[in-house]
Coordinates of C-alpha atoms and ligand atoms in Angstrom, one line a residue:
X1 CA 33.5 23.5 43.7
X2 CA 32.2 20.0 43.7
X3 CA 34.6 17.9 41.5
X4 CA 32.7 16.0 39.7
X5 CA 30.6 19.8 38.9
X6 CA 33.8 21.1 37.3
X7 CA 34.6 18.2 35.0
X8 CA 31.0 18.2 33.7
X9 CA 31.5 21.9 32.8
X10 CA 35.0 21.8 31.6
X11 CA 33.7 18.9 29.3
X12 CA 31.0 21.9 28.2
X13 CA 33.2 24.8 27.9
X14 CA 35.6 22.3 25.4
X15 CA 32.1 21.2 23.5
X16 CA 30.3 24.6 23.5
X17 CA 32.6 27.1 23.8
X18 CA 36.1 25.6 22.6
X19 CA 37.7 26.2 25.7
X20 CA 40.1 23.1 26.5
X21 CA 40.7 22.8 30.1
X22 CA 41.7 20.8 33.2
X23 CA 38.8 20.7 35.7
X24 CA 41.1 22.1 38.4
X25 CA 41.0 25.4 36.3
X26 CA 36.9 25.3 36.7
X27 CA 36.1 27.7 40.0
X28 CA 33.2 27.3 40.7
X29 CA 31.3 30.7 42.0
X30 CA 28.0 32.2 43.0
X31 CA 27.2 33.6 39.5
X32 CA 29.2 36.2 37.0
X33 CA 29.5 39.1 39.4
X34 CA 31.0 36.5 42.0
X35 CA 33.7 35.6 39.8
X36 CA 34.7 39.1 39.0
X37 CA 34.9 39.3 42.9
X38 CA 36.7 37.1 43.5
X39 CA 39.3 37.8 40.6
X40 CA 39.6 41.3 41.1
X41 CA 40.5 40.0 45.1
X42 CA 44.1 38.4 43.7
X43 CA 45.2 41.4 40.9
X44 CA 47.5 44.1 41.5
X45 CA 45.5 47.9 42.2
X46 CA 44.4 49.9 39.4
X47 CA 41.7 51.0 37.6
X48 CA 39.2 48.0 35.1
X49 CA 37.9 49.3 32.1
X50 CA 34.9 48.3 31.5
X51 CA 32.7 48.7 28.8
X52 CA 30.6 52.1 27.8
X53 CA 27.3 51.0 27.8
X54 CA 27.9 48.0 29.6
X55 CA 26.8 46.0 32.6
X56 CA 25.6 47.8 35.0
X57 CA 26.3 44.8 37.6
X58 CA 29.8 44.6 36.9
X59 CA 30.8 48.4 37.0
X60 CA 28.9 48.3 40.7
X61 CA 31.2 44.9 41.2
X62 CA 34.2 46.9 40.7
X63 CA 33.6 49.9 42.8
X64 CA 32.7 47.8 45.4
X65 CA 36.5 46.5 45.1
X66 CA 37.7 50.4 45.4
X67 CA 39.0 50.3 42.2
X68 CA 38.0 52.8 38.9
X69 CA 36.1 52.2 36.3
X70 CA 37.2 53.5 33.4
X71 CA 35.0 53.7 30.4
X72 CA 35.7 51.3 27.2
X73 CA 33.4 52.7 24.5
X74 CA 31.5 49.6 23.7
X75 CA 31.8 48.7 19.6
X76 CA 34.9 50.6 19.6
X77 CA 38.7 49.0 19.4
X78 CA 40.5 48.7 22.7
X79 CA 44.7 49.5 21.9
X80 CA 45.2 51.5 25.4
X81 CA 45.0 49.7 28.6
X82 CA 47.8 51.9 30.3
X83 CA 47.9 51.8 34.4
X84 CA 44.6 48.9 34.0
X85 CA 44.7 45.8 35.9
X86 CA 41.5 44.1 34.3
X87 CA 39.4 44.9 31.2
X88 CA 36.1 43.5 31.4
X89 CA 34.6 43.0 28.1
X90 CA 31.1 40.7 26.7
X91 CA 32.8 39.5 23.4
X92 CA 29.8 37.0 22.6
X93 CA 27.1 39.7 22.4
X94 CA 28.2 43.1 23.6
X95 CA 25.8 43.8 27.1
X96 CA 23.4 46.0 25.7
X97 CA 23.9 46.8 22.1
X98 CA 24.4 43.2 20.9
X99 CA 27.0 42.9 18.3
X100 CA 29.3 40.6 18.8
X101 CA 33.2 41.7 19.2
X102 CA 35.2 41.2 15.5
X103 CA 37.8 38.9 15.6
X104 CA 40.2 42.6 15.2
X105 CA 39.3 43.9 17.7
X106 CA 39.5 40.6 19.5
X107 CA 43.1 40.4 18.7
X108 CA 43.7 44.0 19.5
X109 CA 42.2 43.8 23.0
X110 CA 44.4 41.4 23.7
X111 CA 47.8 42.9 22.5
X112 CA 46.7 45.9 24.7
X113 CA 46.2 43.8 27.3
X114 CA 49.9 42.1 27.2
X115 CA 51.0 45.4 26.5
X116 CA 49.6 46.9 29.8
X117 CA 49.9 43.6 31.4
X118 CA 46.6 43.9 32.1
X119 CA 43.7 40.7 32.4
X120 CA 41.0 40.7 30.1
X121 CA 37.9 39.6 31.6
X122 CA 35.3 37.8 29.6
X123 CA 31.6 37.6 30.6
X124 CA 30.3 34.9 28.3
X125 CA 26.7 35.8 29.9
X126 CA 24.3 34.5 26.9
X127 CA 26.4 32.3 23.9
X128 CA 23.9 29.9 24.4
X129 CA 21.7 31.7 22.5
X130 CA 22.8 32.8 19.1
X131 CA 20.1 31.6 16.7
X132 CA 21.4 31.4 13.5
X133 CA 24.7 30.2 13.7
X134 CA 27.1 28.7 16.3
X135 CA 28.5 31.3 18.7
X136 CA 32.3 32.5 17.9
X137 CA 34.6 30.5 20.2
X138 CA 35.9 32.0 23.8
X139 CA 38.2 34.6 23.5
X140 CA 40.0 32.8 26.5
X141 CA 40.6 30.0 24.0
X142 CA 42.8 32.4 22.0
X143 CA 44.9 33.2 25.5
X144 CA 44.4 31.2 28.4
X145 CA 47.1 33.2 30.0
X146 CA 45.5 36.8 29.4
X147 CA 41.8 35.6 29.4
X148 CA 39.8 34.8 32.1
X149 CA 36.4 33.5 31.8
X150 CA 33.6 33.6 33.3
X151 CA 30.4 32.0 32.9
X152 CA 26.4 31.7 34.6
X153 CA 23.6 29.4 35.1
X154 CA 21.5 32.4 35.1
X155 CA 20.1 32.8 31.7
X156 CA 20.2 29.0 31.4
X157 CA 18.5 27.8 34.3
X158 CA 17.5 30.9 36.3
X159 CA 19.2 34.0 37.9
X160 CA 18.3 32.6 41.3
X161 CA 20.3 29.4 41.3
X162 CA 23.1 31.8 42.0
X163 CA 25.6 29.6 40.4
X164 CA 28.4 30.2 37.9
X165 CA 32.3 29.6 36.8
X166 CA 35.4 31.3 36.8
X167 CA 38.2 30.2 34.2
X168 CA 41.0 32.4 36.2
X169 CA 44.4 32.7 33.9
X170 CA 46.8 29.7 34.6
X171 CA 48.8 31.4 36.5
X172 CA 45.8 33.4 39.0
X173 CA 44.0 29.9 39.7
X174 CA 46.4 29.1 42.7
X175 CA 45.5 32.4 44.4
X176 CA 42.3 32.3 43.8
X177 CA 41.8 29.4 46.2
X178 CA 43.7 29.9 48.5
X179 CA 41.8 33.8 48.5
X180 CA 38.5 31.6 48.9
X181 CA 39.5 28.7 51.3
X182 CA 40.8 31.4 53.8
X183 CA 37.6 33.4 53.5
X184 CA 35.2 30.0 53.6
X185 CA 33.6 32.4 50.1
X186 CA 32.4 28.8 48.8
X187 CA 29.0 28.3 46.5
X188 CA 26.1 26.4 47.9
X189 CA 27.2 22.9 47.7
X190 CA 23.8 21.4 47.3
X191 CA 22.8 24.0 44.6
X192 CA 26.2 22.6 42.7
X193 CA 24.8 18.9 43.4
X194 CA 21.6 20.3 41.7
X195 CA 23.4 21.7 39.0
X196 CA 25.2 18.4 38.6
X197 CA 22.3 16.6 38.2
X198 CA 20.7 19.1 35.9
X199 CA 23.4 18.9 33.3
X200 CA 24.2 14.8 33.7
X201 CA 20.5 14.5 32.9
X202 CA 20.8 16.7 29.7
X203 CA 18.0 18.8 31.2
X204 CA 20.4 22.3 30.6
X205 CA 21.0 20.8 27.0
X206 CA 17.1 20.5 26.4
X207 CA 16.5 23.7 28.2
X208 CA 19.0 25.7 25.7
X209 CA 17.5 24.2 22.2
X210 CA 13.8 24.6 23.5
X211 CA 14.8 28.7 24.8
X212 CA 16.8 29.0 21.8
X213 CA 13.6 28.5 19.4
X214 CA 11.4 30.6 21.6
X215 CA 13.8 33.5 21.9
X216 CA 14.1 33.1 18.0
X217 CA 11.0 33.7 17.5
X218 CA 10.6 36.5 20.1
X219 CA 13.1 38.4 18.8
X220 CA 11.9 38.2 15.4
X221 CA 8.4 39.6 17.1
X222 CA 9.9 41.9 19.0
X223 CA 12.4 43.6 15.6
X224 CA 9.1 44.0 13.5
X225 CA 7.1 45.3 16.2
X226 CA 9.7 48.0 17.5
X227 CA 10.1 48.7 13.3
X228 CA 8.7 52.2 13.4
X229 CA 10.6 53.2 16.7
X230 CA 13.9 51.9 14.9
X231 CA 16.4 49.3 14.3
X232 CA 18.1 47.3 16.3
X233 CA 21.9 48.4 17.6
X234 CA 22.8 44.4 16.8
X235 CA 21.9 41.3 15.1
X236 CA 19.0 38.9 16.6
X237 CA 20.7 37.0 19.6
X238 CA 20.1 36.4 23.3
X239 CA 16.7 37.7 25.4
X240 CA 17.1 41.4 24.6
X241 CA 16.6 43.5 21.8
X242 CA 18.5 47.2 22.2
X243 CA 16.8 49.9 19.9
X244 CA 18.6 53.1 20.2
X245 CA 16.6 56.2 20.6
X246 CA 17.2 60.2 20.9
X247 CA 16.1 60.5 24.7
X248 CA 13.3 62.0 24.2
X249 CA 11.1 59.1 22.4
X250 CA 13.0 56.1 25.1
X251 CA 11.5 57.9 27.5
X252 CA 8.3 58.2 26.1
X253 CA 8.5 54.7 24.8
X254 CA 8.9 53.5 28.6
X255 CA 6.0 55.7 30.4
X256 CA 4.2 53.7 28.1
X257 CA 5.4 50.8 28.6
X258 CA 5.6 51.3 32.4
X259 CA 1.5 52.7 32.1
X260 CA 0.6 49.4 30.5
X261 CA 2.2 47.6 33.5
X262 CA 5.8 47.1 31.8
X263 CA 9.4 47.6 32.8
X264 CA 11.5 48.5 30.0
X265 CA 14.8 49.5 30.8
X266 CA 16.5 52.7 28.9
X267 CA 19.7 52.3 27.1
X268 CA 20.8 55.6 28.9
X269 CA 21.0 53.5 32.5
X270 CA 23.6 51.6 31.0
X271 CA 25.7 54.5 29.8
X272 CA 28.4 56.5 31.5
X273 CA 30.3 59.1 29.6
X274 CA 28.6 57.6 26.0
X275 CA 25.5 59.3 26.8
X276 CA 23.8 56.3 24.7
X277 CA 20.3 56.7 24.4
X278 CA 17.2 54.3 23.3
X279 CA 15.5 51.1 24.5
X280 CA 16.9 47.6 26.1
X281 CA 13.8 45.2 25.7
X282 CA 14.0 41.9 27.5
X283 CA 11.6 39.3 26.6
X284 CA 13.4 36.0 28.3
X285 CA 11.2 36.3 31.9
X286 CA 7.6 37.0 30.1
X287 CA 4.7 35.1 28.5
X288 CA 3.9 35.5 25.0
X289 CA 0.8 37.1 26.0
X290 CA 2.5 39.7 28.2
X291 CA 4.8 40.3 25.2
X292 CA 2.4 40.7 23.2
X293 CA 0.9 43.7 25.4
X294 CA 4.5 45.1 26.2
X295 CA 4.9 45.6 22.5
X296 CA 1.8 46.9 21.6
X297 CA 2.4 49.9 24.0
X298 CA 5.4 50.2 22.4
X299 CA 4.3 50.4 19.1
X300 CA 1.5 53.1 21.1
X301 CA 3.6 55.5 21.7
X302 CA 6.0 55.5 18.4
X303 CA 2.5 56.3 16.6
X304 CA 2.7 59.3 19.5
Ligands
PLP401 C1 26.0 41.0 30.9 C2 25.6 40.0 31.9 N1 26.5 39.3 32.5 C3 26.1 38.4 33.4 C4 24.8 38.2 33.8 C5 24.5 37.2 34.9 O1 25.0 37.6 36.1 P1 24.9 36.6 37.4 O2 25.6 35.3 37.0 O3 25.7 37.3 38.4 O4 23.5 36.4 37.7 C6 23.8 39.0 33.3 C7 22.4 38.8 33.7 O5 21.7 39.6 33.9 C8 24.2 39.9 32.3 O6 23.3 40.7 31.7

C-alpha cells in the first residue's frame, strides 16, 4: 500500500481504535474479505472457526481457501480451538446479532487461541458507529501477536471503493508481502490516493459523525417500529437491527417486505448448525422515505 496511506491509517487505528502501530504493519487490501485472503494464504492448514450466525462473506472466503469452517456459536465463550489455524470473530458488534464480545470472553478467546496456537481474526467491520458511547478498544490491542485486524472503507465510504487494511500479527507481516509482491495481488493504487485524500481532508471524519446521528436515529425508528414483532438480539449500534423470530413470522415478515418492494434479509441465511431464526434489517443504503415504507410493511404483517 501507498505509504503515506498506511501512516494516515495507523495514526487512525492508534486514535480510534487504540491500536499502536508502525505503518509498515498497515497492509493495505481490497476490503475485509481481501485481507482474510490474503492471511489465510501464509497460515499452516486447518480448519477456521468462524462464528454461528456470522458473516456470510467470510465463511464463503474460507472455503474458497479449501479449508473448514467450523461453527463458533456466536454470544457463546470460545475455550476450544483444537486442530484451528484461524478464528474469525466481530468483537465490536457481533455480525448479525449485535452485542458486542465481553471483555471474558475476550480474554478467553484468546487463551484458546495461544493454547491451540491458533490466530484470532478480528473484523472490526462497523466500530465507527456505536452511538452512545465510544467503541471498546481492538482486541488486537490486547495481543498484537495473536490478533490480526482487519478493517474497511466500506461502511465508511462505500462498499465499492473496495479498499480496506490488514493488521497481520508481528510475526505474519513479512510473509504476507512477500505472498502479495510474488502474486502482483496489490489494491488499486489510485483508489488508495483517493482514500488518502479523503481522510487528509477530514471528509471520512465528517462522514462518520454525520452517519453516526442518522443511523442513531434510524435505529431508534427502526426498534419502536419492529416493537410488536420483538426485541432486538443487541443494543442500538451500526446500520442493522437483528430481531429474532420463530421462522415462521421472518418469513412472513420478509414476503411482505419483499411485496412492498423491500429486501430484508432472514437471520436463518446467516446460520449454520444454530438454526437462528428472525430478521436482519439494514437501513445504512436507504432514504428515510423508503424506510419509512420498509417498516410499515413490517409492522403489516406482525398485525398479520
Ligand atoms: C461483518 C462484515 N464484515 C465486513 C464487511 C465489509 O466487507 P468488505 O470490506 O469486503 O466490503 C461487511 C459488509 O457488509 C460486514 O457485514
Amino acid at each position: 500500500g501507498l505509504p503515506e496511506l498506511r501512516e494516515a491509517l495507523a495514526e487512525r487505528l492508534a486514535r480510534t481504535r487504540g491500536l499502536v502501530l508502525d505503518p509498515d504493519e498497515v497492509l493495505v487490501t481490497a476490503g475485509t474479505t481481501d485481507g482474510l485472503r490474503h492471511l489465510l494464504g501464509v497460515l499452516p492448514p486447518g480448519p477456521v472457526g468462524v462464528e454461528d450466525p456470522g458473516y456470510r462473506a467470510a465463511v464463503e472466503t474460507v472455503r474458497g481457501t479449501g479449508r473448514e469452517v467450523r461453527d463458533l456459536p456466536a454470544l457463546a465463550p470460545v475455550d476450544d480451538l483444537a486442530g484451528c489455524a484461524a478464528a474469525y470473530v466481530t468483537p465490536a458488534h457481533q455480525h448479525p446479532l449485535g452485542p458486542p464480545m465481553p471483555a471474558a470472553h475476550r480474554l478467553r478467546l484468546l487463551e484458546a487461541a495461544r493454547r491451540a496456537d491458533a490466530v484470532v481474526v478480528e473484523d472490526d467491520y462497523d466500530s465507527e458507529f456505536r452511538y452512545d458511547v465510544a467503541p471498546i478498544p481492538a482486541l488486537a490491542a490486547l495481543d498484537r501477536d495473536r490478533v490480526a485486524y482487519l478493517g474497511t472503507t466500506s461502511k465508511t465510504v462505500a462498499p465499492s471503493l473496495r479498499l480496506g487494511w490488514l493488521v497481520p500479527p508481528a510475526h505474519l507481516v513479512t510473509a504476507v508481502c512477500e505472498r502479495r509482491a510474488a502474486t502482483h495481488d496489490a489494491a488499486s493504487w489510485p483508489a488508495q490516493r483517493a482514500l488518502l485524500s479523503l481522510l487528509r481532508d477530514g471528509y471520512v471524519d465528517q462522514v462518520v459523525r454525520s452517519a453516526r446521528r442518522t443511523y442513531a436515529e434510524r435505529a431508534a425508528r427502526v426498534v419502536a417500529a419492529l416493537a410488536p414483532l420483538g426485541e432486538p438480539a443487541g443494543p442500538p449500534a451500526g446500520m442493522y437491527v437483528t430481531v429474532p423470530l420463530d421462522a415462521d413470522r421472518a418469513q412472513a415478515a420478509q414476503d411482505a417486505a419483499r411485496a412492498a418492494g423491500f429486501d430484508v434479509p432472514l437471520l436463518a441465511d446467516y446460520a449454520r448448525g444454530s438454526g437462528a431464526t428472525g430478521l436482519v434489517v439494514g437501513f445504512g443504503g436507504c432514504t428515510d422515505a423508503e424506510l419509512d415504507r420498509a417498516l410499515a410493511a413490517l409492522a403489516g404483517a406482525a398485525r398479520g
